[in-house]
């Protein structure tokens, strides 16, 4: 065992240990501490990554702890990604375009907000050999994570993006804010999920809802209607295949597990927190997937 590593993959805490955190509510389910602590241990860094339960009322104070308590930075998860935008001193172009922040760190004395979800999504696609340029995509859902996905798909040149959401008005708002028809974005209702003619045109289907994770079934979606090589990417993740990925696997379509996006967005945040290149393989292994 080398200096700075422990046999559990958890960093040793001492008087010099620096703290990185994740802010969310609920936060019990997060895999980020496992992933980042394994990375700190691997590189022998004297850091520890811990979950913090915040509330809408305490969020501002929690962020200030970067100054008041020397916290290195935070990842941000549901439901604070949008709220953080207005609480920071600088935000990246990507974070502003998406309208959400998932990483906060100090740069030149200023509290900076970044969004690594969009590039994390893109890197997970590339790692599975999928290039969005010129592709026809279906995005199911229009919440916070769909914003990062659609932003990434537009930025990387997808030819046709259809957003299907239960609440049609939210899909329309998202499409409009991210460029509408000029950016090749259209919207549809959930009935399109079993429309053979439409599904037969898709090359990538992204689920950005968490439907089925609580134990129920996924939506009425016909994976068999998609082309044989249509890639199915589920942002939602669990210890094993999610209900959406099970449908795709049953239809023998290629799949991407949401933990791959988690690793890549985490690796980008790790670099912002520590200045060091993240050990992606170690981070992936810590959350139960093989690195790609
Ligand atoms: P939001 O709450 O912002 O959005 C939820 C979406 O799911 C909305 O489009 C909502 O539709 C839809 N939805 C919820 N319940 C139903 C239902 N019963 N039937 C149909 N649609 C439904 O969540 P996020 O976008 O932030 O997160 C979604 C998932 O993505 C979560 O599981 C999260 O953990 C995961 N995620 C994974 C990441 C990764 O790195 N892998 C990164 C970010 C998120 P409506 O608008 O009608 O309410």
XYZ file of C-alpha atoms and ligand atoms in Angstrom:
340
model
C 0.000 0.000 0.000
C 1.588 3.296 -1.046
C 1.598 6.595 0.894
C -1.790 8.303 0.788
C -3.656 5.134 -0.146
C -5.781 2.935 2.047
C -6.844 -0.622 1.390
C -10.505 0.502 1.354
C -9.874 3.125 -1.332
C -10.862 5.850 1.166
C -8.432 8.711 1.663
C -6.907 8.978 5.145
C -8.078 12.104 6.938
C -5.489 14.160 8.833
C -4.897 17.766 9.862
C -3.826 18.630 6.322
C -6.612 16.877 4.396
C -8.553 19.028 1.950
C -12.303 18.604 1.500
C -14.331 18.325 -1.706
C -18.094 17.774 -1.468
C -21.316 17.132 -3.293
C -24.434 19.193 -2.546
C -27.865 17.628 -3.075
C -31.137 16.578 -1.512
C -31.598 13.657 -1.286
C -27.928 12.722 -1.367
C -27.816 9.221 0.122
C -27.763 7.496 -3.272
C -24.725 9.336 -4.673
C -21.858 7.268 -6.121
C -19.577 10.305 -6.434
C -17.769 9.895 -3.069
C -16.814 6.310 -3.947
C -15.507 7.418 -7.329
C -13.535 10.504 -6.213
C -12.088 8.962 -3.051
C -10.784 6.043 -5.101
C -9.137 8.572 -7.442
C -7.552 10.543 -4.558
C -6.210 7.297 -3.095
C -4.831 6.183 -6.446
C -2.890 9.438 -6.933
C -1.880 9.692 -3.249
C -3.668 13.042 -2.886
C -4.482 14.301 0.613
C -8.141 15.016 -0.203
C -11.444 13.556 0.925
C -14.810 13.738 -0.885
C -17.987 13.834 1.227
C -21.754 14.249 0.666
C -23.534 17.336 2.068
C -27.303 17.579 2.357
C -28.275 21.166 1.539
C -31.632 22.931 1.308
C -32.782 25.841 -0.848
C -32.292 28.007 2.268
C -28.766 26.801 3.091
C -27.397 26.518 -0.447
C -25.863 30.017 -0.508
C -24.099 29.469 2.827
C -22.944 26.017 1.750
C -21.274 27.460 -1.356
C -19.633 30.189 0.745
C -17.872 27.491 2.772
C -15.369 27.371 -0.086
C -14.197 30.725 1.307
C -15.102 30.457 4.984
C -13.898 26.899 5.589
C -11.438 26.300 2.770
C -13.550 23.629 1.061
C -11.909 22.989 -2.329
C -15.147 22.809 -4.306
C -18.444 21.051 -4.831
C -20.288 18.939 -7.280
C -23.966 19.827 -7.400
C -26.836 17.441 -8.004
C -30.650 17.451 -7.933
C -32.341 19.836 -7.133
C -29.731 22.641 -6.999
C -28.081 22.678 -10.421
C -30.195 25.578 -11.699
C -30.220 27.541 -8.404
C -26.424 27.679 -8.313
C -26.210 29.729 -11.507
C -27.241 32.937 -9.752
C -25.168 32.315 -6.612
C -21.733 32.336 -8.251
C -19.316 35.076 -9.300
C -18.518 33.573 -12.682
C -20.099 30.848 -14.803
C -18.764 29.199 -17.935
C -20.412 29.664 -21.344
C -21.481 26.003 -21.213
C -23.116 26.370 -17.788
C -24.984 29.487 -18.915
C -26.123 27.931 -22.187
C -27.415 24.863 -20.345
C -28.806 26.906 -17.471
C -27.253 24.638 -14.846
C -24.056 24.172 -12.848
C -22.752 20.810 -11.651
C -19.269 21.824 -10.480
C -18.187 24.767 -8.293
C -14.571 25.661 -7.620
C -12.376 28.639 -6.777
C -10.355 30.247 -9.574
C -8.313 33.436 -9.062
C -10.234 33.991 -5.843
C -13.624 33.828 -7.551
C -16.400 31.270 -7.123
C -16.807 29.692 -10.541
C -19.605 27.452 -11.860
C -19.016 24.892 -14.604
C -21.167 22.204 -16.189
C -19.285 18.990 -16.902
C -22.448 16.949 -17.599
C -22.537 17.977 -21.280
C -18.897 17.116 -22.085
C -19.218 14.038 -19.840
C -22.132 12.826 -21.967
C -20.156 13.480 -25.162
C -17.054 11.677 -23.895
C -19.134 8.664 -22.867
C -20.530 8.521 -26.425
C -17.062 8.809 -27.985
C -15.718 6.136 -25.632
C -18.356 3.800 -27.086
C -17.408 4.735 -30.655
C -20.467 6.924 -31.325
C -19.983 10.325 -32.998
C -23.115 12.524 -32.892
C -22.283 14.568 -36.007
C -25.006 14.065 -38.633
C -26.949 11.606 -36.447
C -30.710 11.338 -35.792
C -31.454 11.255 -32.083
C -34.444 10.776 -29.773
C -34.134 12.294 -26.283
C -36.770 11.078 -23.816
C -37.373 13.646 -21.053
C -36.929 17.422 -20.825
C -35.579 17.974 -17.298
C -32.198 19.258 -16.120
C -30.122 16.426 -17.539
C -31.907 16.615 -20.918
C -30.737 20.232 -21.172
C -27.086 19.112 -20.921
C -27.663 16.287 -23.414
C -29.409 18.453 -26.017
C -26.805 21.211 -25.624
C -24.052 18.660 -26.259
C -25.849 17.135 -29.260
C -26.379 20.555 -30.860
C -22.770 21.588 -30.196
C -21.445 18.385 -31.745
C -23.550 18.598 -34.901
C -26.426 16.090 -34.523
C -28.622 16.348 -37.637
C -32.044 15.790 -36.070
C -32.928 15.887 -32.363
C -36.454 15.015 -31.210
C -37.309 15.671 -27.555
C -40.256 13.613 -26.273
C -41.593 14.527 -22.861
C -44.671 13.843 -20.702
C -45.194 17.593 -20.204
C -45.180 18.918 -23.761
C -44.735 22.561 -22.729
C -41.422 21.732 -21.014
C -40.101 20.039 -24.144
C -41.097 23.044 -26.251
C -39.414 25.462 -23.834
C -36.209 23.418 -23.831
C -36.208 23.200 -27.642
C -36.761 26.939 -27.980
C -34.041 27.857 -25.461
C -31.457 25.636 -27.132
C -32.051 26.909 -30.662
C -35.271 25.307 -31.931
C -35.546 24.266 -35.567
C -32.461 26.265 -36.510
C -30.526 23.879 -34.239
C -32.372 20.835 -35.678
C -34.498 20.368 -32.540
C -38.142 19.247 -32.672
C -40.522 18.056 -29.976
C -43.058 15.246 -29.686
C -45.284 13.634 -27.093
C -44.585 10.235 -25.547
C -46.762 8.396 -28.093
C -43.817 8.610 -30.446
C -42.099 5.966 -28.284
C -43.988 3.195 -30.059
C -44.216 4.780 -33.515
C -42.480 2.239 -35.785
C -41.855 4.620 -38.718
C -40.275 7.241 -36.493
C -38.183 4.862 -34.393
C -36.836 3.176 -37.522
C -35.068 6.475 -38.345
C -33.192 6.830 -35.016
C -29.476 6.173 -34.519
C -29.316 7.137 -30.841
C -32.017 7.039 -28.150
C -31.233 8.760 -24.838
C -33.369 8.272 -21.753
C -33.078 11.279 -19.445
C -35.974 10.373 -17.160
C -35.647 8.242 -14.050
C -38.853 6.317 -14.833
C -38.716 2.736 -13.549
C -35.804 3.224 -11.178
C -38.112 2.947 -8.178
C -38.981 -0.604 -9.232
C -41.768 -0.058 -11.807
C -41.678 -0.590 -15.565
C -40.276 1.861 -18.117
C -42.588 3.774 -20.458
C -44.348 2.121 -23.404
C -41.231 2.056 -25.625
C -40.651 -0.257 -28.575
C -36.877 -0.779 -28.872
C -37.450 -3.461 -31.570
C -38.567 -0.749 -34.012
C -35.166 0.976 -33.959
C -32.382 -0.079 -36.381
C -30.195 -2.982 -35.163
C -27.268 -0.656 -34.438
C -29.273 2.099 -32.727
C -27.395 3.012 -29.520
C -29.454 3.223 -26.313
C -28.012 5.505 -23.621
C -29.636 5.688 -20.201
C -28.560 8.641 -18.056
C -30.287 7.130 -15.046
C -28.134 4.471 -13.452
C -28.390 1.698 -10.914
C -26.102 -1.109 -9.753
C -27.147 -3.170 -12.802
C -29.117 -2.572 -16.025
C -31.995 -0.091 -15.649
C -35.538 -0.863 -16.957
C -34.795 1.178 -20.108
C -31.523 -0.662 -20.762
C -33.229 -4.008 -20.148
C -35.668 -3.208 -22.999
C -32.735 -2.300 -25.249
C -30.791 -5.430 -24.270
C -33.834 -7.617 -24.928
C -33.989 -6.127 -28.442
C -30.214 -6.765 -28.744
C -29.398 -3.097 -29.314
C -26.055 -1.598 -28.158
C -26.309 0.163 -24.788
C -24.469 2.777 -22.728
C -24.888 2.749 -18.948
C -25.324 6.166 -17.239
C -22.353 5.404 -15.001
C -20.084 6.046 -18.002
C -21.359 9.633 -18.155
C -20.999 9.869 -14.376
C -17.348 8.868 -14.618
C -16.530 11.300 -17.428
C -18.299 14.293 -15.850
C -16.580 13.352 -12.579
C -13.162 13.128 -14.232
C -13.550 16.642 -15.654
C -14.609 17.977 -12.230
C -11.661 16.151 -10.594
C -9.259 18.091 -12.845
C -10.892 21.383 -11.804
C -10.655 20.470 -8.096
C -7.098 19.118 -8.055
C -5.387 20.297 -11.253
C -4.533 16.633 -11.900
C -5.656 14.347 -14.708
C -8.206 11.926 -13.274
C -7.504 8.185 -13.196
C -10.634 7.326 -15.175
C -10.124 3.561 -15.008
C -9.928 3.593 -11.216
C -13.007 5.815 -10.952
C -14.992 3.526 -13.255
C -13.979 0.424 -11.321
C -15.001 2.067 -8.036
C -18.592 2.344 -9.272
C -18.765 -1.097 -10.833
C -18.097 -0.549 -14.541
C -15.165 -1.187 -16.858
C -13.554 2.010 -18.150
C -14.071 2.793 -21.877
P -35.524 16.154 -13.687
O -36.374 15.988 -12.485
O -35.023 17.510 -14.050
O -36.362 15.606 -14.977
C -37.085 14.412 -14.910
C -37.673 14.056 -16.285
O -38.326 12.789 -16.160
C -38.721 15.047 -16.796
O -38.640 15.123 -18.193
C -40.039 14.363 -16.376
O -41.142 14.695 -17.188
C -39.688 12.916 -16.605
N -40.532 12.020 -15.821
C -40.509 11.829 -14.482
N -41.438 10.921 -14.120
C -42.067 10.540 -15.255
C -43.112 9.609 -15.541
N -43.703 8.894 -14.576
N -43.504 9.450 -16.817
C -42.901 10.165 -17.811
N -41.908 11.044 -17.618
C -41.497 11.226 -16.350
O -34.334 15.117 -13.509
P -32.875 15.146 -14.186
O -33.036 15.432 -15.636
O -31.961 16.003 -13.406
O -32.386 13.634 -13.952
C -32.988 12.552 -14.652
C -32.177 11.273 -14.426
O -30.874 11.421 -14.991
C -31.973 10.952 -12.935
O -32.127 9.562 -12.761
C -30.535 11.368 -12.686
O -29.922 10.623 -11.650
C -29.901 11.050 -14.030
N -28.664 11.807 -14.277
C -27.536 11.080 -14.562
C -26.357 11.732 -14.822
C -25.154 10.896 -15.129
O -24.027 11.388 -15.019
N -25.342 9.660 -15.554
C -26.231 13.194 -14.799
C -27.483 13.863 -14.514
C -28.653 13.168 -14.257
P -42.071 15.998 -16.852
O -41.350 17.161 -17.439
O -43.349 15.672 -17.526
O -42.187 16.064 -15.351
